[in-house]
Short mmCIF file of C-alpha atoms and ligand atoms in Angstrom, two decimals:
data_model
loop_
_atom_site.label_atom_id
_atom_site.label_comp_id
_atom_site.label_asym_id
_atom_site.label_seq_id
_atom_site.Cartn_x
_atom_site.Cartn_y
_atom_site.Cartn_z
CA MET Q 102 3.21 22.37 16.29
CA THR Q 103 6.75 20.74 17.43
CA LYS Q 104 9.81 21.09 15.59
CA LYS Q 105 11.38 19.75 12.90
CA PHE Q 106 13.93 18.32 12.79
CA ARG Q 107 16.49 19.08 9.64
CA ALA Q 108 18.14 16.42 7.94
CA GLY Q 109 21.48 16.67 5.48
CA ILE Q 110 20.84 14.41 2.26
CA LEU Q 111 24.14 13.50 1.14
CA GLY Q 112 24.63 11.67 -2.07
CA ALA Q 113 21.07 14.45 -2.77
CA THR Q 114 21.25 14.42 -6.58
CA GLY Q 115 21.23 11.03 -7.16
CA VAL Q 116 18.61 8.14 -7.74
CA VAL Q 117 18.44 7.83 -4.44
CA GLY Q 118 18.24 10.91 -2.87
CA GLN Q 119 16.18 12.24 -5.00
CA ARG Q 120 13.27 9.63 -3.30
CA PHE Q 121 14.71 11.00 -0.34
CA ILE Q 122 13.43 14.09 -1.56
CA GLN Q 123 10.31 13.99 -2.81
CA LEU Q 124 9.65 11.52 0.18
CA LEU Q 125 10.67 14.07 2.28
CA GLU Q 126 8.50 16.28 1.16
CA ASN Q 127 5.22 17.56 4.17
CA HIS Q 128 7.14 14.73 5.90
CA PRO Q 129 5.79 15.55 9.80
CA GLN Q 130 8.34 15.49 11.87
CA PHE Q 131 11.99 16.07 9.39
CA GLU Q 132 12.62 19.45 6.60
CA VAL Q 133 15.72 19.30 4.41
CA ALA Q 134 17.84 21.36 5.07
CA ALA Q 135 21.07 20.57 3.82
CA LEU Q 136 22.31 18.98 0.28
CA ALA Q 137 25.91 17.58 -0.32
CA ALA Q 138 27.07 16.30 -3.47
CA SER Q 139 29.96 15.55 -5.79
CA ASP Q 140 32.28 19.14 -6.91
CA ARG Q 141 30.50 18.50 -10.31
CA SER Q 142 27.46 19.60 -8.11
CA GLN Q 143 28.99 22.02 -5.22
CA GLY Q 144 28.20 25.49 -5.30
CA LYS Q 145 25.14 24.78 -7.69
CA THR Q 146 21.76 25.30 -6.45
CA TYR Q 147 19.97 22.33 -5.83
CA ALA Q 148 18.15 23.53 -9.30
CA GLU Q 149 20.85 23.79 -11.29
CA ALA Q 150 22.67 20.78 -10.14
CA CYS Q 151 20.00 18.49 -9.99
CA THR Q 152 18.34 16.90 -13.65
CA TRP Q 153 15.50 15.95 -11.84
CA ARG Q 154 14.06 12.47 -12.60
CA LEU Q 155 10.33 11.41 -10.63
CA PRO Q 156 7.32 11.87 -11.72
CA GLY Q 157 5.66 15.78 -10.71
CA GLU Q 158 7.73 18.59 -10.18
CA MET Q 159 11.29 19.36 -7.89
CA PRO Q 160 9.55 20.37 -4.45
CA GLU Q 161 10.21 24.43 -4.59
CA ALA Q 162 11.63 24.38 -0.75
CA VAL Q 163 15.00 22.66 -2.13
CA LYS Q 164 15.43 24.34 -5.67
CA ARG Q 165 18.02 26.60 -3.37
CA ILE Q 166 19.91 25.39 -1.30
CA VAL Q 167 22.90 24.84 -2.30
CA VAL Q 168 25.24 21.60 -2.97
CA GLN Q 169 28.04 21.72 -0.69
CA PRO Q 170 31.07 18.92 0.39
CA PRO Q 171 29.97 15.80 1.91
CA SER Q 172 31.88 16.12 4.89
CA PRO Q 173 30.81 18.29 8.67
CA PRO Q 174 30.25 21.24 9.53
CA LEU Q 175 26.84 21.07 7.49
CA GLU Q 176 23.84 22.68 9.01
CA CYS Q 177 21.19 20.26 9.99
CA ASP Q 178 20.75 17.87 13.07
CA PHE Q 179 21.54 14.57 11.28
CA VAL Q 180 21.90 12.94 7.56
CA PHE Q 181 20.40 10.93 5.27
CA SER Q 182 23.38 9.18 3.17
CA SER Q 183 22.76 8.07 -0.30
CA LEU Q 184 26.65 7.97 -1.28
CA PRO Q 185 28.47 5.40 -3.67
CA GLY Q 186 29.70 2.84 -1.61
CA ASP Q 187 33.38 4.54 -1.41
CA ILE Q 188 32.47 7.52 -1.03
CA ALA Q 189 30.28 6.51 2.22
CA LYS Q 190 32.89 5.15 4.32
CA GLY Q 191 35.36 7.78 5.15
CA ALA Q 192 32.90 10.35 4.81
CA GLU Q 193 30.10 8.18 7.52
CA GLU Q 194 32.67 8.02 9.10
CA ASP Q 195 33.63 11.85 9.73
CA PHE Q 196 29.84 12.62 10.82
CA ALA Q 197 29.54 10.31 13.07
CA ARG Q 198 32.80 11.28 14.37
CA ALA Q 199 31.48 14.71 14.79
CA GLY Q 200 28.11 14.40 16.13
CA TYR Q 201 25.65 13.55 13.00
CA PRO Q 202 23.65 10.80 13.36
CA VAL Q 203 24.64 8.99 10.10
CA ILE Q 204 21.58 6.85 8.37
CA SER Q 205 22.84 5.44 5.26
CA ASN Q 206 21.63 3.58 2.23
CA SER Q 207 25.23 2.73 1.27
CA SER Q 208 27.13 -0.72 1.41
CA SER Q 209 29.90 -0.06 3.75
CA HIS Q 210 29.18 -0.03 6.94
CA ARG Q 211 26.31 -2.18 6.88
CA MET Q 212 28.18 -5.68 7.82
CA GLY Q 213 30.31 -3.78 10.98
CA PRO Q 214 29.27 -5.90 13.88
CA ASP Q 215 28.35 -2.61 15.89
CA VAL Q 216 26.49 -1.12 13.12
CA PRO Q 217 21.96 -1.63 13.14
CA LEU Q 218 21.71 -2.79 9.71
CA LEU Q 219 18.04 -2.37 10.47
CA ILE Q 220 14.66 -3.11 9.23
CA PRO Q 221 11.74 -2.05 12.01
CA GLU Q 222 9.82 -4.30 11.13
CA VAL Q 223 12.52 -6.66 11.41
CA ASN Q 224 15.46 -6.29 13.86
CA PRO Q 225 14.54 -3.23 15.30
CA GLU Q 226 15.79 -4.88 18.87
CA HIS Q 227 19.45 -3.95 16.72
CA ILE Q 228 19.07 -0.35 18.02
CA GLU Q 229 21.03 -1.45 20.29
CA LEU Q 230 24.24 -1.80 19.07
CA ILE Q 231 23.99 1.95 18.71
CA ASP Q 232 25.15 2.00 22.58
CA ALA Q 233 28.09 -0.38 21.44
CA GLN Q 234 29.46 1.64 18.58
CA ARG Q 235 29.14 4.88 21.03
CA THR Q 236 31.24 3.23 22.85
CA ASN Q 237 33.83 1.09 20.38
CA ARG Q 238 34.08 4.68 18.54
CA ASP Q 239 34.75 6.92 21.26
CA TYR Q 240 31.47 8.77 18.60
CA HIS Q 241 29.25 10.70 21.30
CA ARG Q 242 26.17 12.88 19.61
CA GLY Q 243 27.13 10.81 16.64
CA PHE Q 244 26.30 7.01 14.75
CA ILE Q 245 25.89 4.75 12.41
CA VAL Q 246 22.52 2.85 11.34
CA THR Q 247 21.83 1.05 7.73
CA ASN Q 248 19.06 -0.34 5.88
CA PRO Q 249 19.93 -2.88 4.17
CA ASN Q 250 20.21 -4.21 -0.30
CA CYS Q 251 17.92 -2.85 -1.90
CA SER Q 252 16.98 -6.98 -3.19
CA ALA Q 253 18.07 -7.88 0.57
CA ILE Q 254 14.90 -6.01 2.21
CA ALA Q 255 11.97 -7.39 0.19
CA ILE Q 256 14.08 -11.03 0.95
CA VAL Q 257 14.11 -10.60 4.56
CA ILE Q 258 10.98 -8.59 5.69
CA ALA Q 259 8.88 -11.76 3.43
CA LEU Q 260 11.23 -13.91 5.70
CA ALA Q 261 11.20 -12.44 9.13
CA PRO Q 262 7.92 -13.93 9.84
CA LEU Q 263 8.10 -17.92 8.85
CA HIS Q 264 11.37 -17.50 10.32
CA GLN Q 265 9.63 -15.72 13.84
CA LYS Q 266 6.96 -19.08 13.60
CA PHE Q 267 8.60 -22.18 12.18
CA GLY Q 268 12.46 -21.40 12.00
CA VAL Q 269 14.05 -20.61 8.11
CA THR Q 270 16.64 -23.50 7.99
CA THR Q 271 17.69 -22.88 4.18
CA CYS Q 272 16.86 -20.32 1.58
CA VAL Q 273 17.26 -19.96 -2.05
CA VAL Q 274 16.64 -17.43 -4.21
CA THR Q 275 17.13 -15.79 -7.66
CA THR Q 276 16.30 -12.02 -7.95
CA MET Q 277 15.18 -10.22 -11.08
CA GLN Q 278 16.28 -6.50 -10.03
CA ALA Q 279 15.27 -3.31 -11.98
CA LEU Q 280 17.70 -0.67 -13.73
CA SER Q 281 17.14 1.80 -11.72
CA GLY Q 282 19.03 -0.33 -8.88
CA ALA Q 283 22.23 0.85 -10.87
CA GLY Q 284 21.63 4.72 -9.74
CA TYR Q 285 22.03 7.39 -12.39
CA PRO Q 286 22.27 6.78 -16.00
CA GLY Q 287 22.70 3.09 -14.85
CA VAL Q 288 23.29 0.02 -17.21
CA PRO Q 289 23.53 1.63 -20.81
CA SER Q 290 20.36 1.22 -22.86
CA LEU Q 291 22.29 -0.70 -25.38
CA ASP Q 292 23.40 -3.99 -22.80
CA ALA Q 293 20.01 -3.81 -20.26
CA THR Q 294 17.11 -3.90 -23.38
CA ASP Q 295 15.71 -7.07 -24.64
CA ASN Q 296 18.67 -8.32 -22.39
CA VAL Q 297 18.58 -9.98 -18.60
CA ILE Q 298 22.19 -9.90 -17.24
CA PRO Q 299 22.98 -12.50 -14.88
CA PHE Q 300 25.53 -10.32 -12.54
CA ILE Q 301 25.41 -7.25 -10.59
CA GLY Q 302 28.70 -7.46 -8.55
CA GLY Q 303 29.22 -8.12 -5.50
CA GLU Q 304 25.37 -8.46 -4.73
CA ASP Q 305 24.90 -12.42 -4.81
CA GLU Q 306 26.83 -12.07 -1.47
CA LYS Q 307 25.50 -9.28 0.05
CA VAL Q 308 22.10 -11.02 -0.06
CA GLU Q 309 23.81 -13.80 1.10
CA SER Q 310 25.60 -11.61 4.32
CA GLU Q 311 22.80 -9.50 5.32
CA THR Q 312 19.91 -11.85 5.48
CA ARG Q 313 21.92 -13.59 7.54
CA LYS Q 314 22.37 -10.73 9.71
CA ILE Q 315 19.59 -8.92 9.87
CA LEU Q 316 17.67 -12.27 11.10
CA GLY Q 317 20.16 -13.14 13.61
CA VAL Q 318 20.94 -12.08 17.25
CA VAL Q 319 22.63 -8.72 19.48
CA SER Q 320 24.62 -10.54 21.97
CA GLN Q 321 27.23 -8.35 24.04
CA GLY Q 322 27.60 -5.41 22.26
CA SER Q 323 28.11 -7.17 18.43
CA ALA Q 324 25.34 -8.61 15.70
CA MET Q 325 25.58 -12.84 15.24
CA ASP Q 326 24.20 -14.12 12.53
CA ALA Q 327 21.26 -16.44 12.08
CA ASP Q 328 22.20 -19.63 11.12
CA ILE Q 329 20.20 -20.48 7.72
CA SER Q 330 22.23 -21.40 5.31
CA VAL Q 331 21.15 -19.05 2.20
CA SER Q 332 22.22 -18.91 -1.86
CA ALA Q 333 21.60 -16.45 -4.27
CA GLN Q 334 21.74 -15.54 -7.15
CA CYS Q 335 20.93 -12.05 -8.99
CA ASN Q 336 20.08 -10.41 -12.25
CA ARG Q 337 19.70 -7.09 -13.50
CA VAL Q 338 15.81 -7.67 -15.65
CA ASN Q 339 14.22 -4.85 -18.24
CA VAL Q 340 12.72 -2.47 -15.80
CA THR Q 341 12.63 0.64 -14.76
CA ASP Q 342 11.85 0.10 -10.67
CA GLY Q 343 10.37 -2.67 -8.47
CA HIS Q 344 12.84 -5.97 -7.66
CA MET Q 345 11.65 -9.32 -7.38
CA ALA Q 346 12.79 -12.70 -5.74
CA SER Q 347 12.05 -16.24 -6.28
CA ILE Q 348 12.41 -17.74 -3.25
CA ARG Q 349 12.66 -20.99 -1.71
CA VAL Q 350 12.85 -21.64 1.92
CA LYS Q 351 13.20 -24.94 3.98
CA LEU Q 352 11.24 -24.87 7.92
CA ALA Q 353 12.98 -25.67 11.03
CA ARG Q 354 8.81 -26.67 12.69
CA SER Q 355 6.44 -28.11 10.50
CA ALA Q 356 3.87 -25.56 8.87
CA SER Q 357 0.63 -25.77 6.48
CA LEU Q 358 0.94 -23.76 2.91
CA ASP Q 359 -2.63 -22.05 5.40
CA ASP Q 360 -0.29 -21.37 8.12
CA VAL Q 361 2.81 -20.28 5.77
CA ARG Q 362 -0.39 -17.80 4.60
CA GLN Q 363 -1.66 -16.67 7.67
CA ALA Q 364 2.10 -15.84 8.44
CA LEU Q 365 2.75 -13.82 5.30
CA ALA Q 366 -0.77 -11.73 5.60
CA SER Q 367 -0.41 -11.17 9.24
CA PHE Q 368 2.47 -10.20 9.90
CA MET Q 369 2.55 -6.98 11.88
CA SER Q 370 5.17 -5.32 14.01
CA GLU Q 371 6.69 -2.40 16.30
CA PRO Q 372 6.00 0.31 13.42
CA GLN Q 373 2.45 -0.51 12.69
CA GLN Q 374 2.00 -0.54 16.99
CA LEU Q 375 3.89 2.89 17.20
CA LYS Q 376 2.03 4.26 13.80
CA LEU Q 377 5.38 5.43 12.30
CA HIS Q 378 4.41 8.21 9.61
CA THR Q 379 5.99 5.93 7.02
CA ALA Q 380 5.17 2.18 7.61
CA PRO Q 381 3.37 0.66 5.75
CA CYS Q 382 -0.20 -1.19 7.13
CA LYS Q 383 0.32 -4.06 5.74
CA PRO Q 384 4.17 -4.77 5.68
CA ILE Q 385 3.73 -7.75 3.56
CA ILE Q 386 0.49 -8.10 1.05
CA VAL Q 387 0.26 -11.37 -0.42
CA ARG Q 388 -2.03 -12.08 -3.39
CA ASP Q 389 -3.55 -14.73 -4.54
CA GLU Q 390 -3.59 -14.20 -8.74
CA ILE Q 391 -1.45 -17.21 -10.71
CA ASP Q 392 0.28 -14.09 -12.15
CA ARG Q 393 1.49 -11.93 -9.52
CA PRO Q 394 3.62 -10.12 -8.15
CA GLN Q 395 3.73 -7.93 -11.36
CA PRO Q 396 6.23 -5.01 -10.74
CA ARG Q 397 3.93 -3.07 -13.02
CA LEU Q 398 1.25 -3.49 -11.18
CA ASP Q 399 2.82 -4.05 -7.48
CA ARG Q 400 6.10 -1.71 -6.83
CA ASP Q 401 3.97 1.14 -5.53
CA ALA Q 402 1.74 -0.96 -3.05
CA GLY Q 403 1.96 0.62 0.86
CA ASN Q 404 3.48 3.46 -0.96
CA GLY Q 405 6.29 1.80 -2.28
CA MET Q 406 6.77 0.48 0.97
CA SER Q 407 4.70 -2.48 1.38
CA ILE Q 408 6.29 -6.61 -0.22
CA THR Q 409 4.29 -8.33 -2.30
CA VAL Q 410 4.18 -11.78 -1.37
CA GLY Q 411 2.47 -14.55 -4.67
CA ARG Q 412 3.40 -17.25 -6.09
CA LEU Q 413 2.66 -18.90 -2.91
CA MET Q 414 2.60 -22.88 -2.75
CA THR Q 415 4.70 -25.75 -1.71
CA ASP Q 416 8.18 -26.75 -3.13
CA THR Q 417 9.10 -29.95 -4.90
CA VAL Q 418 12.87 -29.81 -3.39
CA LEU Q 419 12.37 -27.38 0.17
CA ASP Q 420 9.35 -27.43 2.06
CA TYR Q 421 7.57 -23.56 -0.02
CA ARG Q 422 8.23 -21.64 -2.89
CA PHE Q 423 6.68 -17.70 -3.23
CA VAL Q 424 7.89 -14.65 -5.14
CA ALA Q 425 8.55 -11.42 -3.00
CA LEU Q 426 9.07 -7.51 -4.52
CA GLY Q 427 9.12 -4.61 -3.48
CA HIS Q 428 11.10 -0.82 -4.79
CA ASN Q 429 13.86 -1.07 -5.22
CA THR Q 430 13.90 2.91 -4.05
CA ILE Q 431 11.45 3.27 -1.81
CA ARG Q 432 11.06 0.30 0.51
CA GLY Q 433 14.73 -0.60 -1.35
CA ALA Q 434 16.32 2.79 -0.10
CA ALA Q 435 14.69 6.37 0.79
CA GLY Q 436 11.63 4.93 2.68
CA ALA Q 437 13.98 2.33 4.23
CA ALA Q 438 15.37 4.88 6.09
CA ILE Q 439 13.76 8.01 7.02
CA LEU Q 440 10.97 4.46 8.01
CA ASN Q 441 14.24 3.97 10.00
CA ALA Q 442 14.68 7.00 11.65
CA GLU Q 443 11.81 6.96 12.85
CA LEU Q 444 12.05 4.30 14.60
CA LEU Q 445 15.82 6.66 16.09
CA VAL Q 446 12.63 8.60 16.76
CA ALA Q 447 10.27 7.22 18.47
CA ARG Q 448 13.56 5.18 21.00
CA GLY Q 449 14.82 8.51 22.16
CA TYR Q 450 18.14 8.24 19.46
CA LEU Q 451 17.42 11.22 17.62
P1 NAP S 1145 23.35 7.99 -8.16
O1 NAP S 1145 21.75 7.68 -8.96
O2 NAP S 1145 24.74 7.39 -8.96
O3 NAP S 1145 23.90 9.03 -7.59
C1 NAP S 1145 24.60 9.01 -6.29
C2 NAP S 1145 25.24 10.39 -5.88
O4 NAP S 1145 25.82 10.62 -4.92
C3 NAP S 1145 24.72 11.48 -5.92
O5 NAP S 1145 24.62 12.78 -5.56
C4 NAP S 1145 26.34 12.10 -6.58
O6 NAP S 1145 26.56 13.41 -6.44
C5 NAP S 1145 26.94 11.54 -5.59
N1 NAP S 1145 28.45 11.18 -5.62
C6 NAP S 1145 28.94 10.85 -6.42
N2 NAP S 1145 30.52 10.49 -6.66
C7 NAP S 1145 30.74 11.32 -5.59
C8 NAP S 1145 31.55 12.09 -4.87
N3 NAP S 1145 32.99 11.79 -6.03
N4 NAP S 1145 31.80 12.80 -4.01
C9 NAP S 1145 30.60 13.00 -3.39
N5 NAP S 1145 29.50 13.02 -3.88
C10 NAP S 1145 29.47 11.67 -4.35
O7 NAP S 1145 22.96 5.95 -7.40
P2 NAP S 1145 22.28 6.04 -6.83
O8 NAP S 1145 21.13 4.81 -7.15
O9 NAP S 1145 21.50 7.02 -5.85
O10 NAP S 1145 22.81 5.47 -5.39
C11 NAP S 1145 23.01 5.79 -4.06
C12 NAP S 1145 23.78 4.45 -2.90
O11 NAP S 1145 22.65 3.91 -2.48
C13 NAP S 1145 24.87 3.94 -3.51
O12 NAP S 1145 25.98 3.37 -2.84
C14 NAP S 1145 23.85 2.99 -3.78
O13 NAP S 1145 24.63 1.52 -3.58
C15 NAP S 1145 22.84 2.86 -2.80
N6 NAP S 1145 21.14 2.02 -2.92
C16 NAP S 1145 21.06 2.55 -3.91
C17 NAP S 1145 19.74 1.88 -4.77
C18 NAP S 1145 19.47 2.07 -5.75
O14 NAP S 1145 17.99 1.93 -5.81
N7 NAP S 1145 19.41 2.93 -7.14
C19 NAP S 1145 19.56 0.82 -3.89
C20 NAP S 1145 19.75 1.47 -2.33
C21 NAP S 1145 20.90 1.40 -1.95
P3 NAP S 1145 26.95 13.81 -8.80
O15 NAP S 1145 25.19 14.02 -8.83
O16 NAP S 1145 26.74 16.16 -7.77
O17 NAP S 1145 27.47 13.37 -9.88
#
């Protein structure tokens, strides 16, 4: 049996941290070796520090690990980070400087021009930014790789095949985002129940800027934005897991509805070719029923790693419209970071 890479998890007690632990149980390449969280949890065993909130039991292997501060050194080969953005910025830089690869969910480094904002199916070539980053920042073995915001990832996976085949020039998107996207305890129940909240701080801007960066190119060690106009309005809705987005697009080249459906349904990329462990067989599942996708029915498609697209039709203002849905704590967070780590292993960066 090949030796497993030892993973540390920063923010291990939170919504995303618990997903990491769940998804890494029995992973063929990675094992959880170190856990870190706030001073509320430090010095306690994980079982003492963490109220397990996912279905199923807390994995035995992590129960007795003592939670540490999120600062180097940690006994591991690399770290996954799910720290709050303000804490993540300095902590992730400290780990990278100390020689640890950092695979992050947090927003603090996503827009750095030398930081890969990576979706393995969409922009695997952005991995080469690591080389520029190491030179720019004098990191040696260490580096920072990020995954997108939990809404942006579902939107961009759905846009990617259309952009590759027909060129997306304009995208107008309205999201309906689950409560778990706000972490735990998240939105107070009296705000969330019987309600829709048309504001998620910074979210409209993240969807707009991250979409352009991910669909852009790398040139001379820097990420260059795609020339796409993106307009996003993000809403919090009373759903536990699963972010949904209503998307309208204008295309540079003409395409029939069948062409668009075929481009979405047949989308495959490097993770599928490499058969990466966490990669879904189908990154995009197209459903033709008039009332799909729905969070409760479709968020677990492809073990939570597939994006479900439905309601595909011609649009009366732009060219086409559709609805995309993804699991925000799996494809939008922990699963995305684990797939990034698997691609980094395949490319020899871990
Ligand atoms: P969360 O449930 O609030 O968990 C936060 C984690 O960070 C906990 O482990 C907490 O430890 C730790 N932490 C808080 N303050 C800290 C401090 N001062 N020093 C060290 N550790 C501290 O949040 P979450 O939803 O898991 O989100 C974590 C990160 O992932 C955020 O940056 C978020 O934007 C990003 N993200 C979340 C989602 C999602 O769907 N939830 C999706 C994509 C990205 P204690 O338990 O000890 O307080």
